[in-house]
PDB file of C-alpha atoms in Angstrom:
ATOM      1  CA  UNK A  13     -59.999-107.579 -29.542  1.00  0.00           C
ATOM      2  CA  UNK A  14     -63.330-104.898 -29.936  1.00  0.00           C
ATOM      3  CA  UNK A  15     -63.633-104.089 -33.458  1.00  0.00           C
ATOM      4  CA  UNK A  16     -63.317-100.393 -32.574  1.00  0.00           C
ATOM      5  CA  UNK A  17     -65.110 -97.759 -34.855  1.00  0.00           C
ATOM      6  CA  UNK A  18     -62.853 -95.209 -35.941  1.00  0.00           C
ATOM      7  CA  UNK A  19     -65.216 -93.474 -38.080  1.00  0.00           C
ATOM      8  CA  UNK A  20     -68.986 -93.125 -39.027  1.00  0.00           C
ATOM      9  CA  UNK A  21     -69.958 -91.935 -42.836  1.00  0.00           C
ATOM     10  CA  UNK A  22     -73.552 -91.226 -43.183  1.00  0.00           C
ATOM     11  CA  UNK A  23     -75.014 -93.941 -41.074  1.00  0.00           C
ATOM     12  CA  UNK A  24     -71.879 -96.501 -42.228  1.00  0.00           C
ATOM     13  CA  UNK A  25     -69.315 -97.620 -39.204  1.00  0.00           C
ATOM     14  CA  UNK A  26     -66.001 -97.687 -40.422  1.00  0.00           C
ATOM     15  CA  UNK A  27     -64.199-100.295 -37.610  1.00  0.00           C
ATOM     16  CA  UNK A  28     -60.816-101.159 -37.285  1.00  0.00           C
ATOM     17  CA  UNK A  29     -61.409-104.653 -38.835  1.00  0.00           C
ATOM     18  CA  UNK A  30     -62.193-102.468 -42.200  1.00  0.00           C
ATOM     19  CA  UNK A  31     -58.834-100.024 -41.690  1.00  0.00           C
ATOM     20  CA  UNK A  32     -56.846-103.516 -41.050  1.00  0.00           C
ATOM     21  CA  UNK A  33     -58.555-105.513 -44.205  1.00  0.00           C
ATOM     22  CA  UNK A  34     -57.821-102.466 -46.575  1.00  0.00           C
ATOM     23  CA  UNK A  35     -54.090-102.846 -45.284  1.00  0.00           C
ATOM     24  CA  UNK A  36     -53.576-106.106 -46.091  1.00  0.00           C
ATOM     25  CA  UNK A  37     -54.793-105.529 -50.383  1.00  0.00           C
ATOM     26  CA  UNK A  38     -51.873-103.047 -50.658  1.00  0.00           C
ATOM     27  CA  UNK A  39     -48.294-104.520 -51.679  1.00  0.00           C
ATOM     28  CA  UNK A  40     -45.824-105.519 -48.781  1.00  0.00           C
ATOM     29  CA  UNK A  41     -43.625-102.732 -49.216  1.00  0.00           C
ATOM     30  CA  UNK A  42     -46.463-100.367 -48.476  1.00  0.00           C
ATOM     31  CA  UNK A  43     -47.932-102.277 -45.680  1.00  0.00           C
ATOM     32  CA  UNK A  44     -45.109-100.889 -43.317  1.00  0.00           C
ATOM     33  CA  UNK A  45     -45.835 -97.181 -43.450  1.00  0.00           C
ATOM     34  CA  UNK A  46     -50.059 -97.604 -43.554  1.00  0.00           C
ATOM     35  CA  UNK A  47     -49.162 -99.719 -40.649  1.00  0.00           C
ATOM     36  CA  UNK A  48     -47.620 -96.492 -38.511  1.00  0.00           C
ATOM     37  CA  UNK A  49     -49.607 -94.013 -36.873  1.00  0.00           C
ATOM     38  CA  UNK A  50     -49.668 -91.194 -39.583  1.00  0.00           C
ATOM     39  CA  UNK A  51     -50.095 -93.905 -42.502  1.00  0.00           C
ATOM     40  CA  UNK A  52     -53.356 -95.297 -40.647  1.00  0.00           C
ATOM     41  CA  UNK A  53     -54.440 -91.678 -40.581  1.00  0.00           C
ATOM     42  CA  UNK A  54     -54.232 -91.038 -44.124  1.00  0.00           C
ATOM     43  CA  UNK A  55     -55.619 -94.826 -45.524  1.00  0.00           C
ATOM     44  CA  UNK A  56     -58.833 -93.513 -42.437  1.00  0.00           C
ATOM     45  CA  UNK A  57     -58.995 -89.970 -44.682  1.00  0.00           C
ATOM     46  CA  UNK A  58     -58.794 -92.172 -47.464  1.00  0.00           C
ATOM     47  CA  UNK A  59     -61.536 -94.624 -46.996  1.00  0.00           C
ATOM     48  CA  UNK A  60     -63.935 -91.686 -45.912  1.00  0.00           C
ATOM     49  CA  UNK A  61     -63.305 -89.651 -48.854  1.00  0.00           C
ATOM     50  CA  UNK A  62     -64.425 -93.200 -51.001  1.00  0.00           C
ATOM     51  CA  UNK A  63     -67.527 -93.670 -48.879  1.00  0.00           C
ATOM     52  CA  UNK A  64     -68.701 -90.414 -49.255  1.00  0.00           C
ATOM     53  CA  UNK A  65     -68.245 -90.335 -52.933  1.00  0.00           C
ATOM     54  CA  UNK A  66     -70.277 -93.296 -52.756  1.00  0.00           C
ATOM     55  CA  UNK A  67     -73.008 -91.468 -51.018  1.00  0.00           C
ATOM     56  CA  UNK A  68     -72.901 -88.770 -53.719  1.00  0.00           C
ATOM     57  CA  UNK A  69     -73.357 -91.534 -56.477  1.00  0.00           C
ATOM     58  CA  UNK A  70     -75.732 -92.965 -55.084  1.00  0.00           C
ATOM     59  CA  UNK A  71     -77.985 -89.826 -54.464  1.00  0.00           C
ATOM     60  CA  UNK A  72     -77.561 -88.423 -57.905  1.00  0.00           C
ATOM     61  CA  UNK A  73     -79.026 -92.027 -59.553  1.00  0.00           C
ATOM     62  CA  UNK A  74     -75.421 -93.014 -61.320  1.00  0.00           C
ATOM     63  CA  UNK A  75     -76.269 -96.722 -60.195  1.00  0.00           C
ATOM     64  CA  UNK A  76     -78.390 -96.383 -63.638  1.00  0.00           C
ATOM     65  CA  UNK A  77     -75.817 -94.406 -65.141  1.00  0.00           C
ATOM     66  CA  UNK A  78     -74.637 -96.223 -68.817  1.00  0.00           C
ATOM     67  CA  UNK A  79     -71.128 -95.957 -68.327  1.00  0.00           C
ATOM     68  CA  UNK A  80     -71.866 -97.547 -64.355  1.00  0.00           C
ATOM     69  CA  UNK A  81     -74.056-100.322 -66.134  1.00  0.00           C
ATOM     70  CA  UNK A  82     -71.191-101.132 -68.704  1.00  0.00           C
ATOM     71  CA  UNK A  83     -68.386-101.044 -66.338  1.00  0.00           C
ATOM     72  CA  UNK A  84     -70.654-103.046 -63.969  1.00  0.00           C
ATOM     73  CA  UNK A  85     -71.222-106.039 -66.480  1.00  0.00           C
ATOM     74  CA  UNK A  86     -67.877-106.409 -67.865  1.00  0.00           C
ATOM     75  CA  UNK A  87     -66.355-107.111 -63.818  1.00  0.00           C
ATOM     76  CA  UNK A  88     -68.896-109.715 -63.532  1.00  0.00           C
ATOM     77  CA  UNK A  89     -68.411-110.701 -67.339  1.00  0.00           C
ATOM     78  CA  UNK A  90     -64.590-111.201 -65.513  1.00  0.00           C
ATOM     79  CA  UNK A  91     -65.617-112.071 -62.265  1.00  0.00           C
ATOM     80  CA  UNK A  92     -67.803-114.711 -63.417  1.00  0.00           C
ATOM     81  CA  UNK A  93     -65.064-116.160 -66.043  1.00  0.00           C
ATOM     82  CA  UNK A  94     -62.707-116.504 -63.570  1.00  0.00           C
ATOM     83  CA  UNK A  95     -64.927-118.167 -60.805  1.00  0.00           C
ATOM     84  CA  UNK A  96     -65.349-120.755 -63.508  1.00  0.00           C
ATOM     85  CA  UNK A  97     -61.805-121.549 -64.673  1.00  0.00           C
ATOM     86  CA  UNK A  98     -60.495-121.436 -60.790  1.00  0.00           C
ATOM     87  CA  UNK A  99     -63.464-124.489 -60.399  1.00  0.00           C
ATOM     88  CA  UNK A 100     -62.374-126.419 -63.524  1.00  0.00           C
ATOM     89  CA  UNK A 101     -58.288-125.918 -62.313  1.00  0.00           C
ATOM     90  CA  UNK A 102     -59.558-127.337 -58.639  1.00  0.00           C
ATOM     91  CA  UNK A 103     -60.611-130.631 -60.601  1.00  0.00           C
ATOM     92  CA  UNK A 104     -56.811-131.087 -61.527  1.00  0.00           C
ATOM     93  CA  UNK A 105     -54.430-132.746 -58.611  1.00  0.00           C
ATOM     94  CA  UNK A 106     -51.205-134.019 -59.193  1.00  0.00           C
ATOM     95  CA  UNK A 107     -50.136-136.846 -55.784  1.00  0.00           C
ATOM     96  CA  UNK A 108     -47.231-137.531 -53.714  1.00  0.00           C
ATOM     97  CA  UNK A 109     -46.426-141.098 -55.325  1.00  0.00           C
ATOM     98  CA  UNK A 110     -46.334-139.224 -59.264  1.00  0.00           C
ATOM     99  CA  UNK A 111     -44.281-136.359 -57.754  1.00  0.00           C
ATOM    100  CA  UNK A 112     -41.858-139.050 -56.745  1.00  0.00           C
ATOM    101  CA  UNK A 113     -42.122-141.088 -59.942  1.00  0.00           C
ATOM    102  CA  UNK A 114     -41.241-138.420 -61.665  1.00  0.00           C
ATOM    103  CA  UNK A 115     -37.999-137.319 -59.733  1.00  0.00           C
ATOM    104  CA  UNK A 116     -36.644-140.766 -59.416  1.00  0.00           C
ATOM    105  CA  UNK A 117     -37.208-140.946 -63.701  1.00  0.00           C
ATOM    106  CA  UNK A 118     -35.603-137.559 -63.988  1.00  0.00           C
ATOM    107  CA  UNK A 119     -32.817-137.130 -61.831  1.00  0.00           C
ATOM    108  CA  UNK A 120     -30.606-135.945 -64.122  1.00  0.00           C
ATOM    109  CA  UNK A 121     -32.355-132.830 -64.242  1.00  0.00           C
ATOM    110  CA  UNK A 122     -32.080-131.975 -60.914  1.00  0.00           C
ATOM    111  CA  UNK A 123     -28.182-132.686 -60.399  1.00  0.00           C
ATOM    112  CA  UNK A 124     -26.136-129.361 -59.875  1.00  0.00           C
ATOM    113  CA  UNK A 125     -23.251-128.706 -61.756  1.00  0.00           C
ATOM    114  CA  UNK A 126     -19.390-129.552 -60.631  1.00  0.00           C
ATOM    115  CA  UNK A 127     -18.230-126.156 -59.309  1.00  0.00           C
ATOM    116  CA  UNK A 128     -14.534-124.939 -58.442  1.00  0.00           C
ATOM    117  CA  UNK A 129     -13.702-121.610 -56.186  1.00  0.00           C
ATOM    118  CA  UNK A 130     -10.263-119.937 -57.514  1.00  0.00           C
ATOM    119  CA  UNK A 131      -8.074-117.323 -57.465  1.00  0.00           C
ATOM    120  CA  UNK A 132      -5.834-116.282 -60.017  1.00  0.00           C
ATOM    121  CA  UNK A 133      -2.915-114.227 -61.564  1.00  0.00           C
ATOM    122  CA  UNK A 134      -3.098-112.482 -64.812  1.00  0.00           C
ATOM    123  CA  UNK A 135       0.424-111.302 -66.529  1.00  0.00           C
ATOM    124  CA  UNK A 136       1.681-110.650 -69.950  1.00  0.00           C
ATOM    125  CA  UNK A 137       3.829-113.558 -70.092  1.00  0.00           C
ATOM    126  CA  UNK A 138       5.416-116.811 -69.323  1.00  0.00           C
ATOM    127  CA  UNK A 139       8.655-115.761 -67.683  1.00  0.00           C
ATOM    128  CA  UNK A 140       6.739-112.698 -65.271  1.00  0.00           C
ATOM    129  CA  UNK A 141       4.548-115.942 -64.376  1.00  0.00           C
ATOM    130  CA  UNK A 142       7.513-117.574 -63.238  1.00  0.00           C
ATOM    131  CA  UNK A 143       8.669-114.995 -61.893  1.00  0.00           C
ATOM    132  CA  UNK A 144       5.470-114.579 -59.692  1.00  0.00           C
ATOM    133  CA  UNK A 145       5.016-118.111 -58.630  1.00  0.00           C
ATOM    134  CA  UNK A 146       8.820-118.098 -57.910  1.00  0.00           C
ATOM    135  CA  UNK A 147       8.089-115.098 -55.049  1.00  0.00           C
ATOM    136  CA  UNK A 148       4.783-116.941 -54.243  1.00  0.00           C
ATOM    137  CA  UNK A 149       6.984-120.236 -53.473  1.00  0.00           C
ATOM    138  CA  UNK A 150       9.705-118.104 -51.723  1.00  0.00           C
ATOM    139  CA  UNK A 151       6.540-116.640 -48.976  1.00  0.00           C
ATOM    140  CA  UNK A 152       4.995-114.344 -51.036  1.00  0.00           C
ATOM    141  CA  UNK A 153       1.258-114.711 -50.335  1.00  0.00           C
ATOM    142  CA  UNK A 154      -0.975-115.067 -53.196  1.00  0.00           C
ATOM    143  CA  UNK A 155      -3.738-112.603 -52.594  1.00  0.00           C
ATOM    144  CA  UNK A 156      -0.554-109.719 -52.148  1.00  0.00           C
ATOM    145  CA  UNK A 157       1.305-111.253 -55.130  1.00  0.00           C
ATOM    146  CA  UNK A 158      -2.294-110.764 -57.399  1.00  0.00           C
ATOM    147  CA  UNK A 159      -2.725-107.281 -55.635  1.00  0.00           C
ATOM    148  CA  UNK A 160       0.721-106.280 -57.231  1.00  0.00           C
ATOM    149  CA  UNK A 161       1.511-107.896 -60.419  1.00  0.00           C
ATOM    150  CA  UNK A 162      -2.343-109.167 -61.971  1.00  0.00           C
ATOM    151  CA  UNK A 163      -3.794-106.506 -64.689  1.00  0.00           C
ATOM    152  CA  UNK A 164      -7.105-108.410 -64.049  1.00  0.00           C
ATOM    153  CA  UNK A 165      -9.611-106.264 -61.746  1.00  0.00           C
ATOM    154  CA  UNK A 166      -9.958-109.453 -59.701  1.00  0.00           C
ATOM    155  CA  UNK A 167      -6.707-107.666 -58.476  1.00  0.00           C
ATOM    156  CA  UNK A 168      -8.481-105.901 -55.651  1.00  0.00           C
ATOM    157  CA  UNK A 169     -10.025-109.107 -54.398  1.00  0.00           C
ATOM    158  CA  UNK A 170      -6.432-111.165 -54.291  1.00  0.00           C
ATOM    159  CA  UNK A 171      -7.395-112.042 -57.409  1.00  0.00           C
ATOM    160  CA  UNK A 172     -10.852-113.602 -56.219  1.00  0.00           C
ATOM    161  CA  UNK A 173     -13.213-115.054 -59.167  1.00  0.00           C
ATOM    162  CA  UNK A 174     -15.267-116.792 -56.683  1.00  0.00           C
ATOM    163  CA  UNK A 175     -17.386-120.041 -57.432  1.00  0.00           C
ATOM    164  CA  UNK A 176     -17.963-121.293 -61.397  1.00  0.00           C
ATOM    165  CA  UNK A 177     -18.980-124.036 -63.673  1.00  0.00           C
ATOM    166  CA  UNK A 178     -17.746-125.482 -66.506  1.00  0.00           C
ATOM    167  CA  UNK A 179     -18.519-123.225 -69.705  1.00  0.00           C
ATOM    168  CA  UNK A 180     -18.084-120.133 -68.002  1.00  0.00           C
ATOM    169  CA  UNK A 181     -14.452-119.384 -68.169  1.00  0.00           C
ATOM    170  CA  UNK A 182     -12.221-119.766 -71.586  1.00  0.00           C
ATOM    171  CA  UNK A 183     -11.183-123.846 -72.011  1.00  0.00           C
ATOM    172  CA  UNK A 184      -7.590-123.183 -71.452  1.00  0.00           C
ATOM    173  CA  UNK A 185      -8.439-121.551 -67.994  1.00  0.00           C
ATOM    174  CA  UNK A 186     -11.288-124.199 -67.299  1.00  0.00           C
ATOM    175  CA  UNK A 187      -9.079-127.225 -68.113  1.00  0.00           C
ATOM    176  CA  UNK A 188      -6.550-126.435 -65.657  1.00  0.00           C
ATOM    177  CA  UNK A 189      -8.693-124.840 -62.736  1.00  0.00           C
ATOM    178  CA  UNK A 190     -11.145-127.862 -62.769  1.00  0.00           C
ATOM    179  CA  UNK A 191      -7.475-130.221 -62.730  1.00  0.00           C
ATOM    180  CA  UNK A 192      -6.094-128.667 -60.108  1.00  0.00           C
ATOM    181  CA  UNK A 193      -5.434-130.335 -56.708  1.00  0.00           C
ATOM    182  CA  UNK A 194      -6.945-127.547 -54.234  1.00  0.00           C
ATOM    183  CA  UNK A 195      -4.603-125.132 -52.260  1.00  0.00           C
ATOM    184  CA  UNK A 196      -1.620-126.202 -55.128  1.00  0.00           C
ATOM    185  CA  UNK A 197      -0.697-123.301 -57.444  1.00  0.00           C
ATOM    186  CA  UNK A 198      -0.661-124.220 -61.010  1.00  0.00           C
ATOM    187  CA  UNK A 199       1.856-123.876 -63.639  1.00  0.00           C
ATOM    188  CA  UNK A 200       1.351-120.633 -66.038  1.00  0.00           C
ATOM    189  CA  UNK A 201      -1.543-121.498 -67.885  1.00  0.00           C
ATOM    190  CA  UNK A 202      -1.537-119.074 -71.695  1.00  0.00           C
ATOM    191  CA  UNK A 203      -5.089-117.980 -72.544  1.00  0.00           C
ATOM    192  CA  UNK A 204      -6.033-115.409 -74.908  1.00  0.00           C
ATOM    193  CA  UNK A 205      -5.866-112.535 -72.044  1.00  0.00           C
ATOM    194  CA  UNK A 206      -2.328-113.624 -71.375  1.00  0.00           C
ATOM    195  CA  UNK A 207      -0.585-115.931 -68.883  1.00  0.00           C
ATOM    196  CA  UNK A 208      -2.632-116.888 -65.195  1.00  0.00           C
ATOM    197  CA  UNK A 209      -1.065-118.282 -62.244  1.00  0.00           C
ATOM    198  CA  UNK A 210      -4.277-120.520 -60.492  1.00  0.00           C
ATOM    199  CA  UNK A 211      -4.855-121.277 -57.088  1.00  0.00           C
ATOM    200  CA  UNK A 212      -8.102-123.663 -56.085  1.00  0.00           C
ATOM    201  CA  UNK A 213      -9.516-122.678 -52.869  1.00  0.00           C
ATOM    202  CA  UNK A 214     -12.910-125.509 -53.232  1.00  0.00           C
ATOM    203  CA  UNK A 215     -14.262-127.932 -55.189  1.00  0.00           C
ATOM    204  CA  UNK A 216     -17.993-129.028 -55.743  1.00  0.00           C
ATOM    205  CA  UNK A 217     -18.696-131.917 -57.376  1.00  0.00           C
ATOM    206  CA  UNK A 218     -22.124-132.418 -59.144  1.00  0.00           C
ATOM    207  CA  UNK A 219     -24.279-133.983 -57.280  1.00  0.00           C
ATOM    208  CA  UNK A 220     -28.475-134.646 -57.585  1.00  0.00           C
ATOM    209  CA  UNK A 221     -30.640-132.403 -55.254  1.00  0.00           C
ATOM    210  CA  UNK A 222     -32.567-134.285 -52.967  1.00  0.00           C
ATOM    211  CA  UNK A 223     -35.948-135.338 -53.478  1.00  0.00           C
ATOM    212  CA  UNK A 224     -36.997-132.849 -50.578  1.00  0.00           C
ATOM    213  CA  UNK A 225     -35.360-129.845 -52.454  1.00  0.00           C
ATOM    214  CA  UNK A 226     -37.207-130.293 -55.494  1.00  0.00           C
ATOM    215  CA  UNK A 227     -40.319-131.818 -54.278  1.00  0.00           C
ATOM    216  CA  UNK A 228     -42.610-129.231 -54.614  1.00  0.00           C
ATOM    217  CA  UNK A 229     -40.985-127.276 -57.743  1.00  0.00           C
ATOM    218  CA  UNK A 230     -42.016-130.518 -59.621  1.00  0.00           C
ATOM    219  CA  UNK A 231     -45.326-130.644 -57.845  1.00  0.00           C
ATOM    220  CA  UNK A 232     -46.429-127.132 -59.093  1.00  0.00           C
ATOM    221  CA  UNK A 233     -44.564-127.911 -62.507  1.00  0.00           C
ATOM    222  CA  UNK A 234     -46.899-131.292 -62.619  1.00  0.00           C
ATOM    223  CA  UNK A 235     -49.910-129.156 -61.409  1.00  0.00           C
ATOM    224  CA  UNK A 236     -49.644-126.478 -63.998  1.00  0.00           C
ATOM    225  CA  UNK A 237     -49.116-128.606 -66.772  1.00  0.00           C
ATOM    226  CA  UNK A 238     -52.202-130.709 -66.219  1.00  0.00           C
ATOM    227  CA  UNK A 239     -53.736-127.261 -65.668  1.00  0.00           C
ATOM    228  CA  UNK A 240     -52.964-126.232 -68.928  1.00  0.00           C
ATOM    229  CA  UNK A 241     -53.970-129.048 -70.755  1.00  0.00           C
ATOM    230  CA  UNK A 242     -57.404-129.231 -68.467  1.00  0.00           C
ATOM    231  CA  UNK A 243     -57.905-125.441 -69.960  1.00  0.00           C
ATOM    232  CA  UNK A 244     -57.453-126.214 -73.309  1.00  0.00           C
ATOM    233  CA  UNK A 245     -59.289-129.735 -73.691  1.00  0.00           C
ATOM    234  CA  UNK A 246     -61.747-127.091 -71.552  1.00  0.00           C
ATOM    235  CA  UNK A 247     -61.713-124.681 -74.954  1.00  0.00           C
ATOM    236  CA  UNK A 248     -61.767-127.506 -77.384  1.00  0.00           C
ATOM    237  CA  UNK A 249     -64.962-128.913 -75.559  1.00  0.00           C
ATOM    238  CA  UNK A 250     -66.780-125.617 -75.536  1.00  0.00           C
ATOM    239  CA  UNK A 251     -65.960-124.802 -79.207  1.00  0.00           C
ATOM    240  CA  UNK A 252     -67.690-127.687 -80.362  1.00  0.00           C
ATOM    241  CA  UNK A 253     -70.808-127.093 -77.714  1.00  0.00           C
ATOM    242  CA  UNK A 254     -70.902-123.499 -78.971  1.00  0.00           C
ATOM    243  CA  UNK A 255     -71.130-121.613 -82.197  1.00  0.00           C
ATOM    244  CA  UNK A 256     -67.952-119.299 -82.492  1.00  0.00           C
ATOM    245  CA  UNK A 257     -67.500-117.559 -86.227  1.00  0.00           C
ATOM    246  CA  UNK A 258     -63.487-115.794 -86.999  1.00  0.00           C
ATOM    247  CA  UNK A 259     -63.909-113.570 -89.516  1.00  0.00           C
ATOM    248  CA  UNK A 260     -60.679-112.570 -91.516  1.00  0.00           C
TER     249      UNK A 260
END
């Protein structure tokens, strides 16, 4: 594709290459309108506006400017530090056969909790439970039964609390939903909210992700650790090469 100039500023071609380039350093979610016709048009505007301020700098001597000079030798001051902990990070590698060590030594970390998807009733005591389960016995569907009698704002959703884990309901409620045979409706169950009726749609047991799945969480995990301690045995090193006074 011809790198098409779009602009010239003083002697300096602005091409399409440059337009594209300057794209790409803004955030994703700006990308999409710089990308359209009017947004390539204003970043164009943009970029000539910077190179002739540029010009005007450089005409009226500011390259000797304090302020410039300052500015100028704290980026490298940064520039510089940076360049040099990015080459001491590179020296760190973490390999296939430790990622796997570790995983197979720490599986237990990695195993995802036992889960159970379940509907349920909510009523203000044992006999309207009774009551309820006796119409949801008789035909009564559950989802129409929750609509009508449940004072819980799972209501709306037939009484829908979707997927949990143990922990996350009260132990009354969890001891029965996790004990219950799925698709069987459950004797009233008192909690301190009042009386449920519970119905099981799924069950997950825990089970251990697969190496694949976790593979490279623990590789980065590995990698920054070792990166971390390479920084600071980095630090301790330098502190004895170097003379560095704290004053209180």
């Amino acid at each position: 594709m011809d790198n098409k100039v779009l602009a010239v500023v003083n002697g300096k071609e602005i091409t399409q290459v440059d337009l594209d380039s300057t794209i790409k350093r803004f955030p994703n979610e700006r990308q999409g309108y710089l990308q359209t016709e009017a947004g390539k048009k204003q970043l164009l505007e943009e970029i000539i506006s910077f190179e002739l301020i540029y010009n005007y700098a450089k005409d009226n001597n500011m390259e000797n400017d304090s302020d410039y000079i300052a500015q100028l030798e704290m980026a490298k001051k940064e520039i510089l530090t940076q360049t040099a902990i990015a080459k001491v990070m590179q020296q760190v590698s973490v390999e296939d056969k430790e990622v796997e060590d570790y995983y197979n030594a720490n599986k237990e970390n990695f195993k995802e909790p036992e889960t159970v998807s379940a509907k349920h009733i909510l009523v203000e005591s044992e006999e309207k439970a009774k009551e309820v389960a006796e119409e949801i016995n008789a035909g009564t569907t559950f989802e129409d039964a929750a609509k009508k009698y449940s004072s819980c704002p799972s209501k709306e959703q037939g009484g829908n609390l979707g997927k949990f884990g143990r922990g996350q309901m009260v132990p009354e409620f969890e001891e029965a939903a996790f004990a219950l045979e799925i698709g069987t409706l459950s004797a009233p169950v008192k909690t301190q909210f009042g009386y449920h009726l519970i119905k099981v749609e799924d069950k997950s047991k825990g089970a251990v992700k697969s190496f694949e799945e976790v593979k490279n969480s623990i590789k980065n995990k590995l990698l920054q650790e070792r990166q971390s301690f390479k920084y600071t045995q980095l630090n301790k090193e330098l502190r004895q090469k170097y003379d560095v006074q704290i004053n209180n």
